[in-house]
Coordinates of C-alpha atoms in Angstrom, one line a residue:
M1 CA -19.6 32.8 41.2
D2 CA -20.6 29.5 39.6
N3 CA -19.8 30.1 35.7
S4 CA -20.3 26.2 34.5
G5 CA -23.6 27.4 32.5
V6 CA -21.4 29.7 30.4
T7 CA -21.9 28.3 27.0
L8 CA -19.6 28.7 23.8
Q9 CA -23.1 30.7 22.4
D10 CA -22.3 33.3 25.1
V11 CA -18.7 33.8 24.5
A12 CA -19.4 33.9 20.8
D13 CA -22.5 36.4 21.7
R14 CA -20.3 38.7 24.3
A15 CA -17.0 39.2 21.2
G16 CA -19.4 39.9 18.8
L17 CA -18.8 37.3 16.5
S18 CA -19.9 33.7 15.3
L19 CA -20.3 30.6 17.2
A20 CA -18.1 29.0 14.2
T21 CA -15.7 31.9 14.7
A22 CA -15.7 31.3 18.4
S23 CA -15.2 26.8 18.2
R24 CA -12.1 27.4 15.9
V25 CA -10.2 29.6 18.7
L26 CA -11.1 27.6 22.0
N27 CA -11.6 24.3 21.1
G28 CA -8.4 23.9 18.9
S29 CA -9.3 24.1 15.3
S30 CA -6.0 24.2 12.9
R31 CA -8.3 26.6 10.5
T32 CA -6.8 30.1 10.6
V33 CA -9.0 32.4 13.0
G34 CA -7.3 36.5 12.3
A35 CA -5.0 37.5 15.4
A36 CA -8.0 40.7 16.2
A37 CA -10.6 38.4 16.3
A38 CA -8.9 35.6 18.4
E39 CA -8.1 38.5 20.8
K40 CA -11.9 39.4 20.9
I41 CA -13.1 35.6 21.8
R42 CA -10.2 34.9 24.4
R43 CA -11.2 38.3 26.2
A44 CA -14.9 37.2 26.5
A45 CA -14.2 33.8 27.6
A46 CA -12.0 35.3 30.3
D47 CA -14.6 38.1 31.2
L48 CA -17.4 35.1 31.3
G49 CA -15.2 32.4 33.0
Y50 CA -16.1 29.9 30.3
V51 CA -14.6 26.7 31.0
S52 CA -14.2 24.8 27.2
N53 CA -15.3 21.2 26.6
G54 CA -12.7 18.8 26.6
P55 CA -14.7 16.3 24.7
A56 CA -15.4 18.7 22.0
Q57 CA -12.1 19.6 21.7
A58 CA -11.2 16.3 21.0
L59 CA -13.5 15.9 18.3
A60 CA -12.6 19.5 17.1
R61 CA -9.0 18.5 17.2
S62 CA -9.9 14.3 15.5
T63 CA -8.2 13.2 18.5
T64 CA -10.1 10.1 18.4
S65 CA -8.5 6.9 19.6
V66 CA -8.8 4.9 16.2
V67 CA -6.7 5.0 13.1
G68 CA -8.1 3.8 9.5
L69 CA -6.0 1.3 7.6
V70 CA -6.6 0.6 3.5
V71 CA -6.2 -2.3 2.4
H72 CA -6.5 -3.7 -1.2
E73 CA -7.4 -7.3 -0.4
V74 CA -7.8 -8.3 3.3
D75 CA -7.5 -11.9 2.5
D76 CA -4.5 -11.6 0.8
P77 CA -1.3 -12.5 2.8
Y78 CA 0.7 -9.7 1.5
F79 CA -1.8 -7.1 3.1
A80 CA -2.3 -9.5 6.3
A81 CA 1.2 -9.4 7.0
I82 CA 1.4 -5.4 6.6
A83 CA -1.5 -5.0 8.5
R84 CA -0.8 -7.3 11.2
G85 CA 2.6 -4.9 11.8
A86 CA 0.7 -1.5 11.2
M87 CA -1.8 -3.0 13.7
T88 CA 1.1 -3.7 16.0
V89 CA 2.2 -0.2 16.5
A90 CA -1.3 1.6 16.1
A91 CA -2.4 -0.7 19.7
R92 CA 1.4 -0.4 21.4
H93 CA -0.4 3.4 21.2
G94 CA -3.3 2.5 22.8
L95 CA -5.1 3.0 19.4
L96 CA -7.7 1.0 17.5
T97 CA -7.2 0.3 14.0
T98 CA -10.2 0.6 11.8
L99 CA -9.5 -1.4 8.8
A100 CA -11.6 -1.2 5.5
N101 CA -10.9 -3.4 2.0
T102 CA -11.0 -2.0 -1.5
F103 CA -11.2 -4.9 -3.4
H104 CA -8.9 -3.3 -5.5
D105 CA -11.5 -0.7 -6.6
P106 CA -9.9 2.8 -7.0
D107 CA -13.3 4.8 -6.6
R108 CA -14.1 2.7 -3.2
E109 CA -11.1 3.8 -2.1
I110 CA -11.3 7.4 -2.1
E111 CA -15.4 6.8 -0.8
Y112 CA -13.4 4.9 2.3
V113 CA -11.0 7.8 2.6
K114 CA -14.1 9.9 2.9
R115 CA -16.0 7.7 5.2
L116 CA -12.9 7.3 7.4
Q117 CA -12.3 11.1 7.6
A118 CA -16.0 11.5 8.9
Q119 CA -15.6 9.2 11.5
R120 CA -12.6 11.5 13.2
V121 CA -10.2 8.9 12.9
R122 CA -7.0 10.4 14.1
G123 CA -5.1 9.4 11.2
L124 CA -5.2 7.1 7.6
L125 CA -2.5 4.5 6.2
L126 CA -2.9 3.6 2.5
A127 CA -1.6 0.2 2.2
G128 CA -2.5 -0.9 -1.2
S129 CA -0.4 0.0 -4.3
G130 CA -0.5 3.5 -5.8
V131 CA -3.1 3.5 -9.1
T132 CA -1.8 5.0 -12.7
T133 CA -5.7 5.6 -13.4
E134 CA -6.1 9.0 -14.8
G135 CA -7.1 11.6 -12.4
Y136 CA -7.1 9.1 -9.6
T137 CA -4.5 10.3 -8.3
E138 CA -5.6 14.2 -7.5
A139 CA -9.3 12.9 -6.9
L140 CA -7.0 11.1 -3.8
A141 CA -4.7 14.3 -3.5
A142 CA -7.9 16.3 -3.0
V143 CA -9.9 14.1 -0.3
L144 CA -6.6 13.4 1.1
E145 CA -5.4 17.3 1.4
G146 CA -8.9 18.0 3.3
F147 CA -8.1 15.2 5.9
A148 CA -4.5 16.7 6.3
R149 CA -5.9 20.1 6.6
G150 CA -8.5 19.4 9.4
G151 CA -5.9 17.7 11.7
G152 CA -5.6 14.5 10.3
R153 CA -2.3 12.2 9.8
I154 CA -1.8 10.5 6.3
A155 CA 1.4 7.5 5.4
L156 CA 1.5 5.4 2.5
V157 CA 3.1 1.7 1.6
S158 CA 4.6 2.3 -2.0
D159 CA 5.1 5.2 -4.4
H160 CA 1.3 7.0 -4.6
N161 CA 3.1 10.6 -6.1
L162 CA 1.6 12.1 -3.2
P163 CA 3.1 15.0 -0.6
Y164 CA 3.0 12.2 2.1
P165 CA 5.2 10.4 4.1
G166 CA 5.9 6.8 2.9
V167 CA 7.4 3.4 2.8
L168 CA 8.8 2.4 -0.5
P169 CA 9.5 -0.4 -1.3
A170 CA 12.2 -1.2 -4.3
N171 CA 9.8 -3.3 -6.9
K172 CA 11.8 -2.0 -9.6
N173 CA 14.9 -3.7 -8.4
G174 CA 13.2 -6.6 -7.3
G175 CA 12.3 -6.6 -10.6
A176 CA 15.9 -6.7 -12.0
Q177 CA 17.1 -9.1 -9.6
V178 CA 14.7 -11.9 -11.2
A179 CA 15.6 -10.8 -14.7
R180 CA 19.4 -11.1 -14.0
H181 CA 18.8 -14.5 -11.8
L182 CA 16.9 -16.4 -14.7
H183 CA 19.8 -15.0 -17.6
D184 CA 22.5 -16.1 -15.7
L185 CA 20.6 -19.1 -15.5
G186 CA 20.5 -19.4 -19.2
H187 CA 16.9 -18.9 -19.6
R188 CA 16.2 -16.5 -23.0
K189 CA 12.4 -18.1 -23.5
V190 CA 10.7 -16.0 -20.5
G191 CA 6.9 -15.6 -19.6
I192 CA 5.5 -13.1 -17.5
I193 CA 2.4 -13.4 -15.3
S194 CA 1.2 -9.4 -14.7
G195 CA -0.9 -8.1 -12.0
P196 CA -3.7 -5.4 -12.7
S197 CA -2.4 -3.0 -14.9
F198 CA -3.3 0.4 -13.3
L199 CA -1.3 -0.6 -10.2
S200 CA 2.4 1.5 -9.9
S201 CA 3.6 -1.8 -8.3
V202 CA 2.6 -3.8 -11.1
S203 CA 4.7 -1.3 -13.9
D204 CA 7.3 -1.2 -11.8
R205 CA 7.7 -5.0 -10.9
L206 CA 7.2 -5.1 -15.0
S207 CA 9.5 -2.4 -16.1
G208 CA 12.2 -3.6 -13.6
F209 CA 12.5 -6.6 -15.3
T210 CA 12.2 -5.4 -18.7
G211 CA 15.0 -2.7 -18.5
A212 CA 17.4 -4.9 -17.2
W213 CA 16.4 -7.8 -20.0
E214 CA 17.3 -5.1 -22.6
S215 CA 20.3 -4.4 -20.5
F216 CA 21.6 -7.6 -21.4
G217 CA 21.0 -6.9 -25.0
L218 CA 18.3 -9.1 -25.2
D219 CA 14.2 -7.8 -26.7
A220 CA 12.2 -7.3 -24.3
S221 CA 9.3 -7.0 -26.4
Q222 CA 9.2 -10.8 -27.3
I223 CA 8.6 -11.7 -24.0
P224 CA 4.5 -12.5 -23.7
V225 CA 3.1 -11.3 -21.1
V226 CA -0.5 -12.3 -19.5
G227 CA -2.4 -10.4 -17.0
G228 CA -2.8 -12.0 -13.8
D229 CA -5.3 -10.6 -10.9
F230 CA -3.2 -11.3 -8.2
T231 CA -4.9 -14.4 -7.1
R232 CA -3.7 -18.3 -7.2
S233 CA -6.6 -18.9 -9.5
G234 CA -5.5 -15.9 -11.9
G235 CA -2.2 -17.5 -11.7
F236 CA -3.6 -21.0 -13.0
A237 CA -5.5 -19.4 -15.7
A238 CA -2.5 -16.8 -16.6
T239 CA -0.2 -19.9 -16.9
L240 CA -2.6 -22.0 -19.3
A241 CA -2.7 -18.8 -21.3
L242 CA 1.0 -18.3 -21.6
F243 CA 2.1 -22.1 -22.9
E244 CA -0.7 -21.8 -25.1
R245 CA 1.2 -18.8 -26.8
D246 CA 4.4 -20.8 -26.3
P247 CA 4.9 -24.1 -25.5
G248 CA 8.8 -23.3 -25.4
I249 CA 9.1 -21.1 -22.4
T250 CA 11.4 -22.2 -19.8
A251 CA 10.7 -19.7 -17.3
I252 CA 8.0 -17.8 -15.6
F253 CA 8.1 -14.7 -13.5
A254 CA 5.0 -14.3 -11.9
L255 CA 4.7 -10.4 -10.2
N256 CA 3.2 -12.0 -6.7
D257 CA 3.7 -14.9 -4.7
L258 CA 0.2 -16.1 -5.2
M259 CA 0.3 -16.1 -9.0
A260 CA 3.5 -18.5 -8.3
A261 CA 1.5 -20.7 -6.2
G262 CA -1.1 -20.9 -9.3
A263 CA 1.9 -21.1 -11.6
L264 CA 3.3 -24.2 -10.3
A265 CA 0.1 -26.2 -10.3
A266 CA -1.0 -25.2 -13.5
L267 CA 2.3 -26.7 -14.7
A268 CA 2.0 -29.4 -12.3
D269 CA -1.4 -30.7 -14.0
P270 CA -2.7 -30.1 -16.8
L271 CA 0.5 -29.3 -18.5
G272 CA 2.5 -31.8 -16.8
Y273 CA 5.8 -29.8 -16.5
R274 CA 8.4 -30.6 -13.8
V275 CA 9.5 -27.7 -12.0
P276 CA 12.4 -26.6 -12.2
A277 CA 13.7 -29.3 -14.5
E278 CA 12.1 -28.4 -17.3
V279 CA 9.8 -24.9 -16.3
S280 CA 11.6 -22.3 -13.4
V281 CA 9.0 -20.2 -11.0
V282 CA 9.8 -16.6 -9.7
G283 CA 7.4 -14.9 -7.2
F284 CA 7.3 -11.8 -5.7
D285 CA 6.8 -11.0 -2.2
D286 CA 8.0 -14.0 0.0
L287 CA 4.6 -14.5 1.7
W288 CA 4.9 -17.6 4.5
I289 CA 3.4 -20.0 1.9
A290 CA 6.7 -19.7 -0.5
A291 CA 9.0 -21.7 1.7
D292 CA 6.4 -24.5 2.4
L293 CA 5.0 -24.7 -1.3
R294 CA 5.7 -28.6 -2.8
T295 CA 8.6 -26.8 -4.7
P296 CA 9.4 -24.3 -2.2
L297 CA 9.5 -20.5 -4.1
T298 CA 12.5 -18.6 -5.8
T299 CA 11.2 -14.9 -5.2
V300 CA 11.6 -11.8 -4.0
R301 CA 11.7 -10.4 -0.7
L302 CA 9.4 -7.9 0.7
P303 CA 10.0 -7.7 4.6
L304 CA 6.2 -7.0 4.9
E305 CA 5.1 -6.7 8.5
D306 CA 8.2 -4.2 9.3
M307 CA 6.6 -2.2 6.3
G308 CA 3.7 -2.0 8.0
A309 CA 5.0 -1.0 11.4
Q310 CA 7.5 1.5 9.6
A311 CA 4.3 3.4 8.2
M312 CA 2.3 3.5 11.4
D313 CA 5.4 4.5 12.9
L314 CA 5.8 7.2 9.9
L315 CA 2.0 8.1 10.6
L316 CA 2.0 8.6 14.5
S317 CA 5.5 10.5 14.4
T318 CA 5.8 14.1 15.3
E319 CA 8.8 14.2 13.2
S320 CA 6.8 13.8 10.2
M321 CA 4.1 16.8 10.8
G322 CA 5.0 20.1 9.5
A323 CA 8.0 18.5 7.9
D324 CA 8.7 20.6 4.6
K325 CA 9.3 17.5 2.4
P326 CA 7.7 14.0 3.4
R327 CA 9.7 11.7 5.4
N328 CA 10.1 8.1 3.1
I329 CA 11.5 4.9 3.9
H330 CA 13.3 3.1 1.2
V331 CA 12.6 -0.6 1.3
P332 CA 15.5 -2.6 -0.1
V333 CA 14.2 -6.4 -1.3
D334 CA 16.4 -9.6 -1.6
L335 CA 16.0 -12.4 -4.3
V336 CA 15.5 -16.0 -2.7
V337 CA 16.7 -18.5 -4.1
R338 CA 14.9 -21.6 -3.3
S339 CA 14.1 -25.0 -5.5
S340 CA 11.7 -23.4 -8.2
T341 CA 14.8 -22.1 -10.5
A342 CA 17.3 -24.1 -12.0
P343 CA 19.4 -23.4 -15.3
A344 CA 17.8 -23.6 -18.6
R345 CA 17.2 -27.0 -20.3
I346 CA 15.4 -28.2 -23.2
A347 CA 11.5 -27.8 -22.4
G348 CA 8.4 -30.2 -23.2
P349 CA 5.7 -32.2 -21.4
L350 CA 5.9 -35.3 -19.9
A351 CA 5.5 -37.9 -22.3

């Protein structure tokens, strides 16, 4: 008997149940169907000789060969390195990576999660920092829960305060290492170039520095902090603002390397300070550019490409599925001392 013409609707009619229920039972949906109803569907399928449609099952189970990768700035070397690591692992598994750029817009990040879910990606890797804006975490959690409920896999880079596996860099410890380094070099008049205030990585790096500074018996509330946007031009402008506020600063801590590069440029021209003879500069991330700047940059090293690879491994690992607690990988950081820092001296512009 040729049963190739038997459809899923025929099975549903035979069992006296809905087409949606038949699909959930036979196409492997993660949505639960009662035992009695499931048995009716299976019996009807066997009686009719129904052969399930493989592509339809793949669609129902979200087993496309695509994973989504969401970053904040695609042209930022920080995200480029993470993306390279993640995409290398995805390619090794025969998967295509779809890259989405949020431009540091939290609402766009949530919208991209929804769009990637609609595209039936196998998994989502959120590589940007967590966001501290009120209501954001709850809104993101809601859309991710729907994605996970449908069988999608999720992994994170940095702490998002969400119940999914993640790769967590020691940002607070990195900030503390910078504070100790500058303190031990005798710097007491330090300025900080911060990043977007709604990012958890910014608050962690900043609090790590100020907490350590206070532990040395110094008043962190006296440290001038100027906001930046994680770009070179933002670091340049913030440096001018810092020295307008306090020309006696002897060291700058920029919360990423791009802003540190901008700080080095501003100190040279128009401010006319020598680095590190008059002003020391420290960055964070250890991007590939850090060692090749005119004054090689002292910075906190993060193994960015490895972090991306580890996060994609978490996303694709069967060990992460169904675990009571999300599996997190804690990434240590190291301070790399180069030529941009030196013992504090009396600061002053060149004559």
